mmCIF file of C-alpha atoms and ligand atoms in Angstrom:
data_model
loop_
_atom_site.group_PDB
_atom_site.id
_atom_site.type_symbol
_atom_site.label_atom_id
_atom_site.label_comp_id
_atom_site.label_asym_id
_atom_site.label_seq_id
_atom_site.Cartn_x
_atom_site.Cartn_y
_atom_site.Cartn_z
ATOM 1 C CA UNK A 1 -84.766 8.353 -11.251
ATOM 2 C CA UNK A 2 -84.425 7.506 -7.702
ATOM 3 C CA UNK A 3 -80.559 8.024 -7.501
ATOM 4 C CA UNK A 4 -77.993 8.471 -5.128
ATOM 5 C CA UNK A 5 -74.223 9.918 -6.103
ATOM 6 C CA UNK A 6 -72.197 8.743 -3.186
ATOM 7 C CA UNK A 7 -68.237 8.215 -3.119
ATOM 8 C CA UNK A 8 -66.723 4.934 -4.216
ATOM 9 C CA UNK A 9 -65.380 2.185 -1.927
ATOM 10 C CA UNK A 10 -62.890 -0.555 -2.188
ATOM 11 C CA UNK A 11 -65.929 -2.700 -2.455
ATOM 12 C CA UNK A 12 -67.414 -1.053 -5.351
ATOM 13 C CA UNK A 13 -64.311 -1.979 -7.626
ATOM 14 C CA UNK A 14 -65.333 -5.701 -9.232
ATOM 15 C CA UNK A 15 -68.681 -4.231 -9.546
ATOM 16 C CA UNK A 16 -67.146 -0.985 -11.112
ATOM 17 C CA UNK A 17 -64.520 -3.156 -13.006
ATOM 18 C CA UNK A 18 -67.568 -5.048 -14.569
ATOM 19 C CA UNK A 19 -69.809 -2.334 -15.572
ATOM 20 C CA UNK A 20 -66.753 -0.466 -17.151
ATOM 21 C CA UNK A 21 -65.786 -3.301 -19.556
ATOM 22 C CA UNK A 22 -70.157 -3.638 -20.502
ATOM 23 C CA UNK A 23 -69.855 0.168 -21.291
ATOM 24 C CA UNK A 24 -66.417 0.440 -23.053
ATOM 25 C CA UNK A 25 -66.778 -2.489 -25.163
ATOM 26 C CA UNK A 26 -68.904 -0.740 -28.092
ATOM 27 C CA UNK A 27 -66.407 1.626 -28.459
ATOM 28 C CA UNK A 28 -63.088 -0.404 -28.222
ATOM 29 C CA UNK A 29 -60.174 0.800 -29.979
ATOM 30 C CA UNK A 30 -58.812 -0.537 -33.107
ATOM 31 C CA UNK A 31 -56.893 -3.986 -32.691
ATOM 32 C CA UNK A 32 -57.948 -4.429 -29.429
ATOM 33 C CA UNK A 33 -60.332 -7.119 -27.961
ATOM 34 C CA UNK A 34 -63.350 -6.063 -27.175
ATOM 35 C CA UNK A 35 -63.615 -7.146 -23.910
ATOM 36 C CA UNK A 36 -61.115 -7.502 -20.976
ATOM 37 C CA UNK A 37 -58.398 -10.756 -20.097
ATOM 38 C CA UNK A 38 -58.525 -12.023 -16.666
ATOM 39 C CA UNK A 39 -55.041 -10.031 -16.683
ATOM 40 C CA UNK A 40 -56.261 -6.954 -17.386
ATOM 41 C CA UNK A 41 -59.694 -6.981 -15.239
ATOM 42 C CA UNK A 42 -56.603 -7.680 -12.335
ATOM 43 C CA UNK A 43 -54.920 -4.201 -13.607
ATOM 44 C CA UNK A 44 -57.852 -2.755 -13.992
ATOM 45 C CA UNK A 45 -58.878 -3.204 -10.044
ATOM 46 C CA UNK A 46 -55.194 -2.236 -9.371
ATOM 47 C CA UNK A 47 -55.027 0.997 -10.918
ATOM 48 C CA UNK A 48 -58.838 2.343 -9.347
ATOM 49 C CA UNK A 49 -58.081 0.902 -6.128
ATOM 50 C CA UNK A 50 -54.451 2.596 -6.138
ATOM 51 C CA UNK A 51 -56.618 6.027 -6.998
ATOM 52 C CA UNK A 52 -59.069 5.475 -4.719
ATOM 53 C CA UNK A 53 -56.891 5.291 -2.043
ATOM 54 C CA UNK A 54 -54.632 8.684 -3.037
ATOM 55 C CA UNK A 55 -57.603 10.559 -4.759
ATOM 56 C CA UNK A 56 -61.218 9.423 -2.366
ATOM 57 C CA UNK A 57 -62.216 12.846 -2.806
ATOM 58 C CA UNK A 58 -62.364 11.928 -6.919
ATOM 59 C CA UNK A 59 -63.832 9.157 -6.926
ATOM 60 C CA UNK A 60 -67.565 8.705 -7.149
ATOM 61 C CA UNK A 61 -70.545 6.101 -7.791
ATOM 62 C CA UNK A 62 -74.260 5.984 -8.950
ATOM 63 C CA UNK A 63 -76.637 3.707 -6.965
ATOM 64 C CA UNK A 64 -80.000 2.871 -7.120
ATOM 65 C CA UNK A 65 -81.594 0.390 -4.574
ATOM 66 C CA UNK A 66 -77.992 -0.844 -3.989
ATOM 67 C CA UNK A 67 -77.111 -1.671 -7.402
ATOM 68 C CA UNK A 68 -74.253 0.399 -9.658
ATOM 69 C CA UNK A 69 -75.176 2.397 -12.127
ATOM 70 C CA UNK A 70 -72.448 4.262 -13.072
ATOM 71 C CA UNK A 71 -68.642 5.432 -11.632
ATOM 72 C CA UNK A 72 -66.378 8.442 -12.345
ATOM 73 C CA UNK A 73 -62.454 8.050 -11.084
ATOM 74 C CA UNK A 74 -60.404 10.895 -11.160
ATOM 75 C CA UNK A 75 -57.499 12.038 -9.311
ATOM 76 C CA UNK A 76 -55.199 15.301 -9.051
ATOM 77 C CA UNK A 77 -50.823 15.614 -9.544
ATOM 78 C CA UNK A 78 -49.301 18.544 -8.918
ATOM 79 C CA UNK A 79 -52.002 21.057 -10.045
ATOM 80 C CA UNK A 80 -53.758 19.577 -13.007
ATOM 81 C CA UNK A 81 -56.952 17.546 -12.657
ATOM 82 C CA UNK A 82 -57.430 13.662 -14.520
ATOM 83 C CA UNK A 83 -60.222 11.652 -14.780
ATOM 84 C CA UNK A 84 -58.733 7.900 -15.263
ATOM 85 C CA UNK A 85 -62.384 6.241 -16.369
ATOM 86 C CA UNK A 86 -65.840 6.976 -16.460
ATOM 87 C CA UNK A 87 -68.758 5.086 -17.572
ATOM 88 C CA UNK A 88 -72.359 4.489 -17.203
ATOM 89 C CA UNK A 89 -74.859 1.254 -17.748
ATOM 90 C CA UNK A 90 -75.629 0.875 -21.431
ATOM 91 C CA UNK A 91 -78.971 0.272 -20.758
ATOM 92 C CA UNK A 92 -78.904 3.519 -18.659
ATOM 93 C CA UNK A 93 -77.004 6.135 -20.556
ATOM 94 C CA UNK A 94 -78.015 9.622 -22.253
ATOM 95 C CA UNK A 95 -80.471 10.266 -19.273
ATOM 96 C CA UNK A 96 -78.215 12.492 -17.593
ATOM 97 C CA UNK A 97 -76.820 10.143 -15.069
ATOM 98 C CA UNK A 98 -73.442 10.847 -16.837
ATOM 99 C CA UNK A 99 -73.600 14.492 -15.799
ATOM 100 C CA UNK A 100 -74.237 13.888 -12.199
ATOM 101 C CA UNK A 101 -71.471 11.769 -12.233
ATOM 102 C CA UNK A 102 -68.687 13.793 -13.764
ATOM 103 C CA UNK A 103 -70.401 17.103 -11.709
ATOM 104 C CA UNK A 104 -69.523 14.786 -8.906
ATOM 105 C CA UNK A 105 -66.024 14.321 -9.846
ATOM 106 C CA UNK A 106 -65.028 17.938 -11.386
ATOM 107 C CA UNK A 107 -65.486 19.017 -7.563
ATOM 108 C CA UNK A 108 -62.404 17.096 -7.170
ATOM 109 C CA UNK A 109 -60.270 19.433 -10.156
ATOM 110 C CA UNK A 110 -60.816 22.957 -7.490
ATOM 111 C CA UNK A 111 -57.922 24.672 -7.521
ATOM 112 C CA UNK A 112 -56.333 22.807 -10.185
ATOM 113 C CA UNK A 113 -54.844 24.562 -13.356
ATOM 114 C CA UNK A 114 -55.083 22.150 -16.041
ATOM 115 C CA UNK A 115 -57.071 19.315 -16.880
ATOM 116 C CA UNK A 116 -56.198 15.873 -19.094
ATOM 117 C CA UNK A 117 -58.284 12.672 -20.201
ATOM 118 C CA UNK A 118 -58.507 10.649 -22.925
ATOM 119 C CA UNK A 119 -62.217 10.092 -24.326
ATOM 120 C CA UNK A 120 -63.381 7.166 -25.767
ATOM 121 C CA UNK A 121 -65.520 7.895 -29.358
ATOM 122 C CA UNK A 122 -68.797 7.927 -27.458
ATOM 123 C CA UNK A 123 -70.517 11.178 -28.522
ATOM 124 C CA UNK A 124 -72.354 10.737 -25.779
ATOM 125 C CA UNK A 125 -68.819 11.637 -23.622
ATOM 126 C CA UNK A 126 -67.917 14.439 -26.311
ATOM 127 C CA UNK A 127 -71.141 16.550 -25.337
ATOM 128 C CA UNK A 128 -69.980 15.532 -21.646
ATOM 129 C CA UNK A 129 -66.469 17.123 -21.924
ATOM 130 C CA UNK A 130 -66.704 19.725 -24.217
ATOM 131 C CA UNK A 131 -69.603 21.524 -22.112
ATOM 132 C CA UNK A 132 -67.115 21.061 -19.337
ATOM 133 C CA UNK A 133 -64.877 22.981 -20.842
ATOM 134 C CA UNK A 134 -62.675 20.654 -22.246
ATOM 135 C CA UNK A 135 -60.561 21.289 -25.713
ATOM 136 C CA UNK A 136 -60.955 17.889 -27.714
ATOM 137 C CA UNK A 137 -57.590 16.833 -29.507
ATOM 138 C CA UNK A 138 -58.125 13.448 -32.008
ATOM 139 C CA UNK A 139 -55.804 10.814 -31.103
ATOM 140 C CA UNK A 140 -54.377 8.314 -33.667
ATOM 141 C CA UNK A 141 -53.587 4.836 -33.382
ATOM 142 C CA UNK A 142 -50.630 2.986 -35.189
ATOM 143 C CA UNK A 143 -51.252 -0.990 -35.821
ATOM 144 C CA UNK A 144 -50.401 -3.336 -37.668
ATOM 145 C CA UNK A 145 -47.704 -6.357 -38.264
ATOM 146 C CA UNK A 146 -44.407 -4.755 -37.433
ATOM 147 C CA UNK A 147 -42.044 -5.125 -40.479
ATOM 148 C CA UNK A 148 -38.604 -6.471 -38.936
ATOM 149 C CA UNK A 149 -36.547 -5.556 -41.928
ATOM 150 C CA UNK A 150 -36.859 -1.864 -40.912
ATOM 151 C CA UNK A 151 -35.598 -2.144 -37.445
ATOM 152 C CA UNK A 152 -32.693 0.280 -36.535
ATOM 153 C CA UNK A 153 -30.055 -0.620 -34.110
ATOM 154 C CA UNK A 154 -31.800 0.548 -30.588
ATOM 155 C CA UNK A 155 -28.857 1.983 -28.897
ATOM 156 C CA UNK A 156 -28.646 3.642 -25.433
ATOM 157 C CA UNK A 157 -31.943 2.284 -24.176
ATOM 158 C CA UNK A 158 -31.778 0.598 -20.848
ATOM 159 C CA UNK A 159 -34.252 -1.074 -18.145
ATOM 160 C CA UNK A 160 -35.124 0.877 -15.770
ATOM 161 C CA UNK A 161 -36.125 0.554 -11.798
ATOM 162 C CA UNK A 162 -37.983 2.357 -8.968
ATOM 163 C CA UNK A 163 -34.481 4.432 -8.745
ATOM 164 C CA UNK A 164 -35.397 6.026 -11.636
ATOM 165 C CA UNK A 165 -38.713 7.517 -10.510
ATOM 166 C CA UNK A 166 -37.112 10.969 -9.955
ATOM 167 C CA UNK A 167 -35.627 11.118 -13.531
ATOM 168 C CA UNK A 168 -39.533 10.371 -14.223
ATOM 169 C CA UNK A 169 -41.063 12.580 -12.151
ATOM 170 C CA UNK A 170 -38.979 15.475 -13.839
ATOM 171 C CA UNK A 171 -39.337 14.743 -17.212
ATOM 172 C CA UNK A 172 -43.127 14.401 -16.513
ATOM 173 C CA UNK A 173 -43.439 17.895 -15.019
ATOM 174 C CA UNK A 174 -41.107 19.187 -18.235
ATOM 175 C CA UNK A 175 -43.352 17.152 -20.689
ATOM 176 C CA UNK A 176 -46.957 17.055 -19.397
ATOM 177 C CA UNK A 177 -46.751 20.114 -16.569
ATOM 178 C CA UNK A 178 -47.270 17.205 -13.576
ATOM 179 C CA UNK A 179 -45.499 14.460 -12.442
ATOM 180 C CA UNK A 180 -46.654 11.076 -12.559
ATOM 181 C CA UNK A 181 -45.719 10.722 -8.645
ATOM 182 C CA UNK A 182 -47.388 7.514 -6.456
ATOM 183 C CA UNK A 183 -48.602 5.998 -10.593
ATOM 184 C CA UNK A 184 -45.136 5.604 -11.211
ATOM 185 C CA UNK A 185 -45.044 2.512 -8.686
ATOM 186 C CA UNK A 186 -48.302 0.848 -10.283
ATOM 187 C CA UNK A 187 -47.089 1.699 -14.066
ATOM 188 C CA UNK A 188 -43.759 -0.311 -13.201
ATOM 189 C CA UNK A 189 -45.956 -3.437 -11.407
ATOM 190 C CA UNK A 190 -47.721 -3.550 -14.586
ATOM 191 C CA UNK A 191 -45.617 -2.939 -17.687
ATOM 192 C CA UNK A 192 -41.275 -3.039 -18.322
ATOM 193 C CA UNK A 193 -39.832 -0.120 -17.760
ATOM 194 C CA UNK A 194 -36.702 1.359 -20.108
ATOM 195 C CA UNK A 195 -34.893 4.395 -19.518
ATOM 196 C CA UNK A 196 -32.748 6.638 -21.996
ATOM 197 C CA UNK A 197 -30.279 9.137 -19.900
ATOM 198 C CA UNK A 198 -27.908 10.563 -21.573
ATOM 199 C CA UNK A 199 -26.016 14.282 -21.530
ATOM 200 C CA UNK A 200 -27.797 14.623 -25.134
ATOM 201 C CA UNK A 201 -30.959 14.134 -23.761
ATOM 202 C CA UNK A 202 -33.324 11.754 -21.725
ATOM 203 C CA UNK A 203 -36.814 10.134 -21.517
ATOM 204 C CA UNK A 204 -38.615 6.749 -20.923
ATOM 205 C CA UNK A 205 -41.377 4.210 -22.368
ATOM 206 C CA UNK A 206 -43.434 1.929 -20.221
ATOM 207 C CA UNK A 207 -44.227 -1.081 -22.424
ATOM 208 C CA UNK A 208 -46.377 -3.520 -22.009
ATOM 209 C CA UNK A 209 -47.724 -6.848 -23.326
ATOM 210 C CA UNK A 210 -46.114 -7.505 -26.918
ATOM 211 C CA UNK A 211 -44.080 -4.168 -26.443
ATOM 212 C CA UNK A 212 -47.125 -1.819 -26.548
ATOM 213 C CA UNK A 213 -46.401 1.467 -25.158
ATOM 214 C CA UNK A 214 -48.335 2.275 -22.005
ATOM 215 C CA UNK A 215 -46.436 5.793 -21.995
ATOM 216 C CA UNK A 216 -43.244 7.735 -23.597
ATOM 217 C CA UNK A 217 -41.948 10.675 -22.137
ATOM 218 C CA UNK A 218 -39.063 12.560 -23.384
ATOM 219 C CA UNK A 219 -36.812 15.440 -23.558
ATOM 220 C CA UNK A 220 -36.543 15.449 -27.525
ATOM 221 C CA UNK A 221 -38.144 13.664 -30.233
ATOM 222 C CA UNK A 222 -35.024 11.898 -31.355
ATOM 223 C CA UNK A 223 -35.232 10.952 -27.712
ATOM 224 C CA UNK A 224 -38.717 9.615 -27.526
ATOM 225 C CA UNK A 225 -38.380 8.068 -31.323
ATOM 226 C CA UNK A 226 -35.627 5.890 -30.020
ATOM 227 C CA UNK A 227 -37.992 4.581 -27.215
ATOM 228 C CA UNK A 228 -40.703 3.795 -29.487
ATOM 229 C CA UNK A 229 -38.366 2.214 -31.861
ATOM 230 C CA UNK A 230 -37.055 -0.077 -28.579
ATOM 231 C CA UNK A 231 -40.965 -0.711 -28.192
ATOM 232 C CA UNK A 232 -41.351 -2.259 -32.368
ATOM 233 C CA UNK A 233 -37.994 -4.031 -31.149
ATOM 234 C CA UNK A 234 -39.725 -6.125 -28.478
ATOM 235 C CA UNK A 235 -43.325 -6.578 -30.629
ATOM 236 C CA UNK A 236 -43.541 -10.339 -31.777
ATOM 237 C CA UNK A 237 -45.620 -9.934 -34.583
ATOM 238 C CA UNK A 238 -48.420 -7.412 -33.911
ATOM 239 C CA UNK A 239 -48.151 -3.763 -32.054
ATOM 240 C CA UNK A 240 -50.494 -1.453 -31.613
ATOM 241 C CA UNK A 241 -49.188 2.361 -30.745
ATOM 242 C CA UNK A 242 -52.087 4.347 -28.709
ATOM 243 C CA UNK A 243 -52.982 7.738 -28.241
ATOM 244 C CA UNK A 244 -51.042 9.437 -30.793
ATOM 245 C CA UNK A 245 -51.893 13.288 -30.949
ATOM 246 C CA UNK A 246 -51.095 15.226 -33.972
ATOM 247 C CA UNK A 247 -47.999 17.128 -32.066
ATOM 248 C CA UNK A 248 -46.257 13.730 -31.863
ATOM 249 C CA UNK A 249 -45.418 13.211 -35.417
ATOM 250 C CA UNK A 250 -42.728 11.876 -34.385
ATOM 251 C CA UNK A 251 -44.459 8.482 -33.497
ATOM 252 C CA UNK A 252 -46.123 8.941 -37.124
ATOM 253 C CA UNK A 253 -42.770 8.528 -38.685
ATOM 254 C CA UNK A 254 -41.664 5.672 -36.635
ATOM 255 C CA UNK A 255 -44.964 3.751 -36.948
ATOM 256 C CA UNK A 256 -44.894 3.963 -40.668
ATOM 257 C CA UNK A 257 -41.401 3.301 -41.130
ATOM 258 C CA UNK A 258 -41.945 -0.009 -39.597
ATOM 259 C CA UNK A 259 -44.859 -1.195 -41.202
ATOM 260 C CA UNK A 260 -47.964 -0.174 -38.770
ATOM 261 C CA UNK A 261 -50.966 1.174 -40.791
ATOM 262 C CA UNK A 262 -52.677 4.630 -38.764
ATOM 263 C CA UNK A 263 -56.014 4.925 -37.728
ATOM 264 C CA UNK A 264 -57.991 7.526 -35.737
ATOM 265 C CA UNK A 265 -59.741 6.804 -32.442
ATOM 266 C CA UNK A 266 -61.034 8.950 -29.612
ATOM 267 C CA UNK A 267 -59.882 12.208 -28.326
ATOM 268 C CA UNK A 268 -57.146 13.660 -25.738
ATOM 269 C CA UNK A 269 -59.309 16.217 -24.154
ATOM 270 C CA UNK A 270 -57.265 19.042 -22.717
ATOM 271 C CA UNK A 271 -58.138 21.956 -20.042
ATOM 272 C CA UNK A 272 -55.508 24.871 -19.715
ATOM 273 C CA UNK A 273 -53.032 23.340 -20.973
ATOM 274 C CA UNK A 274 -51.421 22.152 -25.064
ATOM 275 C CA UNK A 275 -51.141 18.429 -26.014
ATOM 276 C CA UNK A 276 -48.040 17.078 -24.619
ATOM 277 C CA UNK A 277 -45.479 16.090 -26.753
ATOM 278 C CA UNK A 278 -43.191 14.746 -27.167
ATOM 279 C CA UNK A 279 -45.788 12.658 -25.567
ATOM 280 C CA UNK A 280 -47.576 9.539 -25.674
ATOM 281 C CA UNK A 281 -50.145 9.365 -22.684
ATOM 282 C CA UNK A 282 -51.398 6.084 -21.130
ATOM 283 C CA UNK A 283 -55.237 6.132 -21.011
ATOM 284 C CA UNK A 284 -55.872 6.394 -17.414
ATOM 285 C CA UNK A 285 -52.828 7.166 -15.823
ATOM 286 C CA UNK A 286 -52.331 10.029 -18.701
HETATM 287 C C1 COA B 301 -69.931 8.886 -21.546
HETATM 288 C C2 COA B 301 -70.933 8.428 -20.511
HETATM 289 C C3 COA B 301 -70.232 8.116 -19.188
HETATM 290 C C4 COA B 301 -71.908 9.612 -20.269
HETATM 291 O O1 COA B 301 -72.929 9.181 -19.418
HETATM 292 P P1 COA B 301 -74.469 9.459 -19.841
HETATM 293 O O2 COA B 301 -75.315 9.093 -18.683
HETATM 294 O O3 COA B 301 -74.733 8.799 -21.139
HETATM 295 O O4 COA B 301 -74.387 11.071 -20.021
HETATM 296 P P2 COA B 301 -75.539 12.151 -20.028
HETATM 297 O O5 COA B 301 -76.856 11.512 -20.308
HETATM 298 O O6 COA B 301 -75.428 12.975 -18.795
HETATM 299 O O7 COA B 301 -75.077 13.073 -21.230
HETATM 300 C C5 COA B 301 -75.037 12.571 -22.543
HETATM 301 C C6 COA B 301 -75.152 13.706 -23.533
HETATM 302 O O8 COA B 301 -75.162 13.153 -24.851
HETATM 303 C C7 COA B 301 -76.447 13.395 -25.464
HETATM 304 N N1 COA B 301 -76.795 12.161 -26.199
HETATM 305 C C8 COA B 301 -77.598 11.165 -25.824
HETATM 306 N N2 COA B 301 -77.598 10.195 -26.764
HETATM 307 C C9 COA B 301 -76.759 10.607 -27.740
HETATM 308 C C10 COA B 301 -76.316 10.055 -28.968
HETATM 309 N N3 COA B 301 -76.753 8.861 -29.387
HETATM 310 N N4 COA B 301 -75.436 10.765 -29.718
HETATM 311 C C11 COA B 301 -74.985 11.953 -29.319
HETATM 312 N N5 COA B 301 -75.343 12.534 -28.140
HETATM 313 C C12 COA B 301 -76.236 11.863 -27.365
HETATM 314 C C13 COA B 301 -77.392 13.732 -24.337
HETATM 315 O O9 COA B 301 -78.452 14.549 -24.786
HETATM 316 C C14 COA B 301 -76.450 14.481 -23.395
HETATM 317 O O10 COA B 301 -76.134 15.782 -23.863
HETATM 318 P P3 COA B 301 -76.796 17.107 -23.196
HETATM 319 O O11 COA B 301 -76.499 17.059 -21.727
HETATM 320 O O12 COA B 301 -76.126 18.247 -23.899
HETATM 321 O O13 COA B 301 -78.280 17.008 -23.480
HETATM 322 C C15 COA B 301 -71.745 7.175 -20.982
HETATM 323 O O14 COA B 301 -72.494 7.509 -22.139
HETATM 324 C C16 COA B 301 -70.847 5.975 -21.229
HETATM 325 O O15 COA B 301 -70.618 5.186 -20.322
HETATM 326 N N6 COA B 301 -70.349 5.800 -22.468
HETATM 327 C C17 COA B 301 -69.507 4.622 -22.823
HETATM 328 C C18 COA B 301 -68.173 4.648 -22.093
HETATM 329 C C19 COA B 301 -67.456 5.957 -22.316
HETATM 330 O O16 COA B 301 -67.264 6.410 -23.420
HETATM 331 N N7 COA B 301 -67.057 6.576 -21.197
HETATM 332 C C20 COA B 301 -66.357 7.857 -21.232
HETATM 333 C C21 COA B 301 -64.964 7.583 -20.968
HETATM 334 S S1 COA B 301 -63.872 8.490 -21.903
#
């Protein structure tokens, strides 16, 4: 194939958005629809146009004649390497397009410790990671109709503001060995923010649409347990708990207790570095 691996514009990002939800679609996770809202397509474009702009060294695209065939975005914090989303035409993949593309993208992780992403269940992107190097860590999902009857009394558990974003940043680079830095701002435009900080410990939960949690970060697990709880508080019938790694029992226990059923779905695929806990990562922004 005729094919040309250049680096990604501003321009490329409806294109890239589209050709993203075509390839991820097959392989959505459990209780989610299968393909994007207007709402999301918008948050989509916000997040790879955020990482384009602090990360144009990570971000690259497949062309032929003009037209996309494929996109890697990836982006370094503090000294560990993410890729945010990847993806390749159906029509196109397992003709080693996909390894150009991430080749193209891993140039971007020199110098860089660690690595994190979160794989889809494509075996197609297993073979991909795992020959680069990556450890592959199954991630659980919770879902299910949250049973109100069980709810605690959230206590402590406050909204929280761009003032907090230090707090954040700390408690990422204690959790997850790199701060969450310039995502912090986009994570806030696109989900609620709450904040536990306390002498006894700290952490936080982005949630977002029907309370589900975009990320939880924490000093403890009685910590981050509280946060999730605050999450099944604001659920109005339905919640669905992502990326839930077999260190973060702790979400287990909650989930069950409140009615969710588990399921498995995808990996957390690690370089240099343990799963995070206690942890729950957000998909792209990890
Ligand atoms: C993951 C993805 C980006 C990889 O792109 P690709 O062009 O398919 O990748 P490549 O062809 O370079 O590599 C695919 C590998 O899987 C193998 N493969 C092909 N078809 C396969 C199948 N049905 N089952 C298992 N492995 C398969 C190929 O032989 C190749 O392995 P090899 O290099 O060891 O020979 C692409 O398949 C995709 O978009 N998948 C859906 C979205 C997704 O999961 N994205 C990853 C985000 S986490």
């Amino acid at each position: 194939m005729d094919v040309l691996i250049r680096a990604m514009a501003q321009t490329d990002l409806a294109e890239a958005e589209r050709l993203s939800d075509a390839a991820f679609t097959p392989f959505a996770e459990p209780g989610m629809s299968t393909s994007r809202t207007p709402v999301q397509q918008d948050q989509w474009r916000a997040r790879a146009g955020h990482l384009l702009s602090t990360d144009p060294g990570g971000c690259w695209v497949a062309e032929r004649d003009g037209e996309m065939l494929g996109f890697a975005a990836s982006y370094r914090r503090d000294v560990t390497w993410f890729l945010a989303t990847y993806a390749v035409r159906p029509d196109l993949q397992g003709a080693g397009l996909g390894r150009a593309l991430l080749d193209a993208a891993l140039t971007h992780s020199r110098g860089c410790l660690r690595g994190m992403l979160s794989a889809s269940r494509d075996p197609k992107a297993f073979r991909r990671y795992h020959h680069a190097g990556f450890t592959m860590h199954p991630q659980m999902f919770l879902h299910g109709h949250v049973d109100r009857t069980t709810l605690p009394v959230v206590e402590h558990v406050r909204d929280g503001s761009e003032s907090d974003f230090e707090l954040l940043d700390s408690l990422d680079r204690r959790v997850r060995d790199a701060a969450h830095g310039p995502d912090h701002a986009v994570l806030l435009a696109q989900n609620r923010l709450v904040v536990v900080d306390r002498p006894s410990g700290s952490g936080y939960a982005y949630l977002g649409d029907g309370g589900k949690p975009a990320v939880i970060c924490a000093s403890s697990r009685s910590v981050a347990a509280t946060l999730l709880w605050e999450a099944v508080a604001s659920a109005e019938d339905e919640l669905t708990v992502p990326h839930v790694t077999a260190s973060n029992a702790w979400a287990i226990d909650v989930g069950l207790a409140a009615g969710l059923s588990v399921a498995t779905a995808g990996y957390l695929a690690l370089r240099g570095m343990k799963p995070p806990a206690p942890y729950l990562h957000h998909g792209a922004l990890l």
